[in-house]
PDB file of C-alpha atoms in Angstrom:
ATOM      1  CA  UNK A   1     -15.156  26.486  27.761  1.00  0.00           C
ATOM      2  CA  UNK A   2     -16.671  22.751  28.423  1.00  0.00           C
ATOM      3  CA  UNK A   3     -16.423  20.049  26.270  1.00  0.00           C
ATOM      4  CA  UNK A   4     -19.092  17.595  25.224  1.00  0.00           C
ATOM      5  CA  UNK A   5     -18.724  14.340  24.128  1.00  0.00           C
ATOM      6  CA  UNK A   6     -19.469  13.499  20.192  1.00  0.00           C
ATOM      7  CA  UNK A   7     -20.593  10.558  20.794  1.00  0.00           C
ATOM      8  CA  UNK A   8     -18.225   9.446  17.738  1.00  0.00           C
ATOM      9  CA  UNK A   9     -14.856   7.433  18.090  1.00  0.00           C
ATOM     10  CA  UNK A  10     -12.584   8.518  15.251  1.00  0.00           C
ATOM     11  CA  UNK A  11      -8.681   6.792  15.497  1.00  0.00           C
ATOM     12  CA  UNK A  12      -6.004   8.482  14.335  1.00  0.00           C
ATOM     13  CA  UNK A  13      -4.699   7.441  10.735  1.00  0.00           C
ATOM     14  CA  UNK A  14      -1.495   5.832  10.681  1.00  0.00           C
ATOM     15  CA  UNK A  15       0.419   5.870   7.367  1.00  0.00           C
ATOM     16  CA  UNK A  16      -0.187   2.865   5.529  1.00  0.00           C
ATOM     17  CA  UNK A  17      -3.126   1.775   6.849  1.00  0.00           C
ATOM     18  CA  UNK A  18      -6.019  -0.037   5.122  1.00  0.00           C
ATOM     19  CA  UNK A  19      -8.182   1.730   2.874  1.00  0.00           C
ATOM     20  CA  UNK A  20      -4.379   4.322   2.623  1.00  0.00           C
ATOM     21  CA  UNK A  21      -4.860   2.872  -1.278  1.00  0.00           C
ATOM     22  CA  UNK A  22      -1.381   1.096  -1.216  1.00  0.00           C
ATOM     23  CA  UNK A  23      -0.554  -1.170  -3.646  1.00  0.00           C
ATOM     24  CA  UNK A  24      -1.890  -4.322  -3.651  1.00  0.00           C
ATOM     25  CA  UNK A  25       1.629  -6.131  -2.531  1.00  0.00           C
ATOM     26  CA  UNK A  26       1.918  -2.936   0.628  1.00  0.00           C
ATOM     27  CA  UNK A  27      -1.662  -4.637   1.559  1.00  0.00           C
ATOM     28  CA  UNK A  28      -0.649  -8.289   1.153  1.00  0.00           C
ATOM     29  CA  UNK A  29       2.371  -7.255   3.477  1.00  0.00           C
ATOM     30  CA  UNK A  30      -0.011  -5.589   6.002  1.00  0.00           C
ATOM     31  CA  UNK A  31      -2.792  -8.701   6.188  1.00  0.00           C
ATOM     32  CA  UNK A  32       0.301 -11.638   6.548  1.00  0.00           C
ATOM     33  CA  UNK A  33       1.486  -9.520   9.155  1.00  0.00           C
ATOM     34  CA  UNK A  34      -1.551  -9.210  10.820  1.00  0.00           C
ATOM     35  CA  UNK A  35      -2.282 -12.242  10.499  1.00  0.00           C
ATOM     36  CA  UNK A  36       1.038 -13.827  12.379  1.00  0.00           C
ATOM     37  CA  UNK A  37       0.583 -11.027  14.808  1.00  0.00           C
ATOM     38  CA  UNK A  38      -2.972 -12.703  15.937  1.00  0.00           C
ATOM     39  CA  UNK A  39      -0.310 -15.719  15.962  1.00  0.00           C
ATOM     40  CA  UNK A  40       1.969 -14.504  18.678  1.00  0.00           C
ATOM     41  CA  UNK A  41      -1.433 -13.227  20.640  1.00  0.00           C
ATOM     42  CA  UNK A  42      -3.190 -16.414  20.301  1.00  0.00           C
ATOM     43  CA  UNK A  43       0.029 -18.533  21.875  1.00  0.00           C
ATOM     44  CA  UNK A  44       0.466 -16.022  24.300  1.00  0.00           C
ATOM     45  CA  UNK A  45      -3.002 -16.975  25.889  1.00  0.00           C
ATOM     46  CA  UNK A  46      -2.412 -20.761  25.232  1.00  0.00           C
ATOM     47  CA  UNK A  47      -3.819 -21.350  22.020  1.00  0.00           C
ATOM     48  CA  UNK A  48      -1.291 -22.962  19.911  1.00  0.00           C
ATOM     49  CA  UNK A  49      -2.959 -24.516  16.041  1.00  0.00           C
ATOM     50  CA  UNK A  50      -3.121 -27.650  15.457  1.00  0.00           C
ATOM     51  CA  UNK A  51      -0.157 -28.838  13.661  1.00  0.00           C
ATOM     52  CA  UNK A  52      -0.950 -32.824  13.923  1.00  0.00           C
ATOM     53  CA  UNK A  53      -3.545 -34.932  12.915  1.00  0.00           C
ATOM     54  CA  UNK A  54      -4.820 -36.650  16.359  1.00  0.00           C
ATOM     55  CA  UNK A  55      -8.336 -36.606  17.646  1.00  0.00           C
ATOM     56  CA  UNK A  56      -9.428 -34.159  20.723  1.00  0.00           C
ATOM     57  CA  UNK A  57     -12.191 -33.758  22.445  1.00  0.00           C
ATOM     58  CA  UNK A  58     -12.611 -30.355  23.914  1.00  0.00           C
ATOM     59  CA  UNK A  59     -15.717 -27.173  24.427  1.00  0.00           C
ATOM     60  CA  UNK A  60     -16.023 -24.120  21.950  1.00  0.00           C
ATOM     61  CA  UNK A  61     -15.053 -21.385  23.706  1.00  0.00           C
ATOM     62  CA  UNK A  62     -14.642 -18.791  20.846  1.00  0.00           C
ATOM     63  CA  UNK A  63     -14.518 -18.219  17.420  1.00  0.00           C
ATOM     64  CA  UNK A  64     -13.510 -15.247  14.352  1.00  0.00           C
ATOM     65  CA  UNK A  65     -12.705 -15.133  10.868  1.00  0.00           C
ATOM     66  CA  UNK A  66      -9.029 -15.011   9.951  1.00  0.00           C
ATOM     67  CA  UNK A  67      -6.430 -15.747   7.249  1.00  0.00           C
ATOM     68  CA  UNK A  68      -3.862 -18.342   6.712  1.00  0.00           C
ATOM     69  CA  UNK A  69      -1.123 -19.132   4.299  1.00  0.00           C
ATOM     70  CA  UNK A  70      -2.333 -21.582   1.989  1.00  0.00           C
ATOM     71  CA  UNK A  71       0.032 -24.484   0.604  1.00  0.00           C
ATOM     72  CA  UNK A  72       0.831 -22.138  -2.096  1.00  0.00           C
ATOM     73  CA  UNK A  73       2.142 -19.061   0.367  1.00  0.00           C
ATOM     74  CA  UNK A  74      -1.351 -16.917  -0.253  1.00  0.00           C
ATOM     75  CA  UNK A  75      -3.496 -15.891   2.297  1.00  0.00           C
ATOM     76  CA  UNK A  76      -6.524 -17.420   1.957  1.00  0.00           C
ATOM     77  CA  UNK A  77      -9.733 -16.286   4.531  1.00  0.00           C
ATOM     78  CA  UNK A  78     -10.314 -18.914   7.305  1.00  0.00           C
ATOM     79  CA  UNK A  79     -12.035 -19.053  10.646  1.00  0.00           C
ATOM     80  CA  UNK A  80     -10.323 -19.551  13.864  1.00  0.00           C
ATOM     81  CA  UNK A  81     -12.076 -21.822  16.295  1.00  0.00           C
ATOM     82  CA  UNK A  82     -10.655 -21.956  19.924  1.00  0.00           C
ATOM     83  CA  UNK A  83     -11.394 -24.992  22.425  1.00  0.00           C
ATOM     84  CA  UNK A  84     -11.059 -25.870  25.946  1.00  0.00           C
ATOM     85  CA  UNK A  85     -10.404 -29.651  26.700  1.00  0.00           C
ATOM     86  CA  UNK A  86     -11.072 -31.126  29.781  1.00  0.00           C
ATOM     87  CA  UNK A  87      -7.593 -30.656  31.163  1.00  0.00           C
ATOM     88  CA  UNK A  88      -7.780 -27.586  30.464  1.00  0.00           C
ATOM     89  CA  UNK A  89      -5.499 -27.267  28.161  1.00  0.00           C
ATOM     90  CA  UNK A  90      -6.357 -24.898  24.790  1.00  0.00           C
ATOM     91  CA  UNK A  91      -5.996 -25.291  21.239  1.00  0.00           C
ATOM     92  CA  UNK A  92      -7.198 -23.924  18.100  1.00  0.00           C
ATOM     93  CA  UNK A  93      -8.047 -25.172  14.820  1.00  0.00           C
ATOM     94  CA  UNK A  94      -8.671 -23.058  11.723  1.00  0.00           C
ATOM     95  CA  UNK A  95     -10.416 -24.024   8.636  1.00  0.00           C
ATOM     96  CA  UNK A  96     -10.370 -22.513   5.773  1.00  0.00           C
ATOM     97  CA  UNK A  97     -13.509 -21.540   3.536  1.00  0.00           C
ATOM     98  CA  UNK A  98     -14.361 -19.380   0.708  1.00  0.00           C
ATOM     99  CA  UNK A  99     -16.005 -15.970   1.999  1.00  0.00           C
ATOM    100  CA  UNK A 100     -19.770 -16.226  -0.623  1.00  0.00           C
ATOM    101  CA  UNK A 101     -22.393 -12.755  -0.994  1.00  0.00           C
ATOM    102  CA  UNK A 102     -25.871 -13.368  -3.440  1.00  0.00           C
ATOM    103  CA  UNK A 103     -26.950 -11.058  -5.984  1.00  0.00           C
ATOM    104  CA  UNK A 104     -30.555 -10.542  -6.868  1.00  0.00           C
ATOM    105  CA  UNK A 105     -30.926 -10.284  -9.875  1.00  0.00           C
ATOM    106  CA  UNK A 106     -34.382 -10.794 -12.724  1.00  0.00           C
ATOM    107  CA  UNK A 107     -34.454 -13.653 -14.172  1.00  0.00           C
ATOM    108  CA  UNK A 108     -34.215 -12.462 -17.501  1.00  0.00           C
ATOM    109  CA  UNK A 109     -30.946 -11.319 -16.437  1.00  0.00           C
ATOM    110  CA  UNK A 110     -29.500 -13.873 -14.976  1.00  0.00           C
ATOM    111  CA  UNK A 111     -26.882 -14.609 -17.711  1.00  0.00           C
ATOM    112  CA  UNK A 112     -25.810 -11.222 -18.882  1.00  0.00           C
ATOM    113  CA  UNK A 113     -24.574 -10.472 -14.675  1.00  0.00           C
ATOM    114  CA  UNK A 114     -22.645 -14.006 -14.945  1.00  0.00           C
ATOM    115  CA  UNK A 115     -21.417 -12.636 -18.238  1.00  0.00           C
ATOM    116  CA  UNK A 116     -20.253  -9.632 -16.966  1.00  0.00           C
ATOM    117  CA  UNK A 117     -18.843 -10.724 -13.414  1.00  0.00           C
ATOM    118  CA  UNK A 118     -16.897 -13.306 -14.912  1.00  0.00           C
ATOM    119  CA  UNK A 119     -15.187 -10.902 -17.583  1.00  0.00           C
ATOM    120  CA  UNK A 120     -14.288  -8.468 -14.534  1.00  0.00           C
ATOM    121  CA  UNK A 121     -14.028 -10.554 -11.624  1.00  0.00           C
ATOM    122  CA  UNK A 122     -11.848 -13.033 -12.763  1.00  0.00           C
ATOM    123  CA  UNK A 123      -9.147 -12.864 -10.327  1.00  0.00           C
ATOM    124  CA  UNK A 124     -11.404 -12.090  -7.083  1.00  0.00           C
ATOM    125  CA  UNK A 125     -13.979 -14.555  -7.584  1.00  0.00           C
ATOM    126  CA  UNK A 126     -13.438 -18.239  -7.392  1.00  0.00           C
ATOM    127  CA  UNK A 127     -17.339 -19.881  -9.176  1.00  0.00           C
ATOM    128  CA  UNK A 128     -20.222 -18.504 -10.181  1.00  0.00           C
ATOM    129  CA  UNK A 129     -22.885 -20.699  -9.065  1.00  0.00           C
ATOM    130  CA  UNK A 130     -27.036 -20.127  -9.490  1.00  0.00           C
ATOM    131  CA  UNK A 131     -28.822 -20.783  -6.960  1.00  0.00           C
ATOM    132  CA  UNK A 132     -33.339 -20.360  -6.787  1.00  0.00           C
ATOM    133  CA  UNK A 133     -34.435 -18.334  -3.894  1.00  0.00           C
ATOM    134  CA  UNK A 134     -36.178 -19.777  -1.069  1.00  0.00           C
ATOM    135  CA  UNK A 135     -39.340 -18.639   0.158  1.00  0.00           C
ATOM    136  CA  UNK A 136     -40.323 -18.921   3.796  1.00  0.00           C
ATOM    137  CA  UNK A 137     -43.991 -19.320   4.454  1.00  0.00           C
TER     138      UNK A 137
END
């Protein structure tokens, strides 16, 4: 029998994996645990999150999305920026941001779409903003 590589990687599913349909509290715990694990890995490589307000100068070497705890102990989306200073020391800065997406609607349907999103997504959306589409020539 000859085995052939199909080219598709299928990871084994773990109990409690993302998308397993767990409750909101379970997924929040998983996300918090992953965030803490990422911080532990970063600190092993010398990238400590900056807590003071001193001015630092460094070269940006990497960045990626993450989640951090805000003042209300809720997970919020953020971007980790990794820097290296001239003396070789390393640090990272986490900058919170609000994810966004665009919806293209017909001009006549703007009010209906915004009313629908406001009604049905009140827990997930922070704000709605109408902006005209820019046409590049």
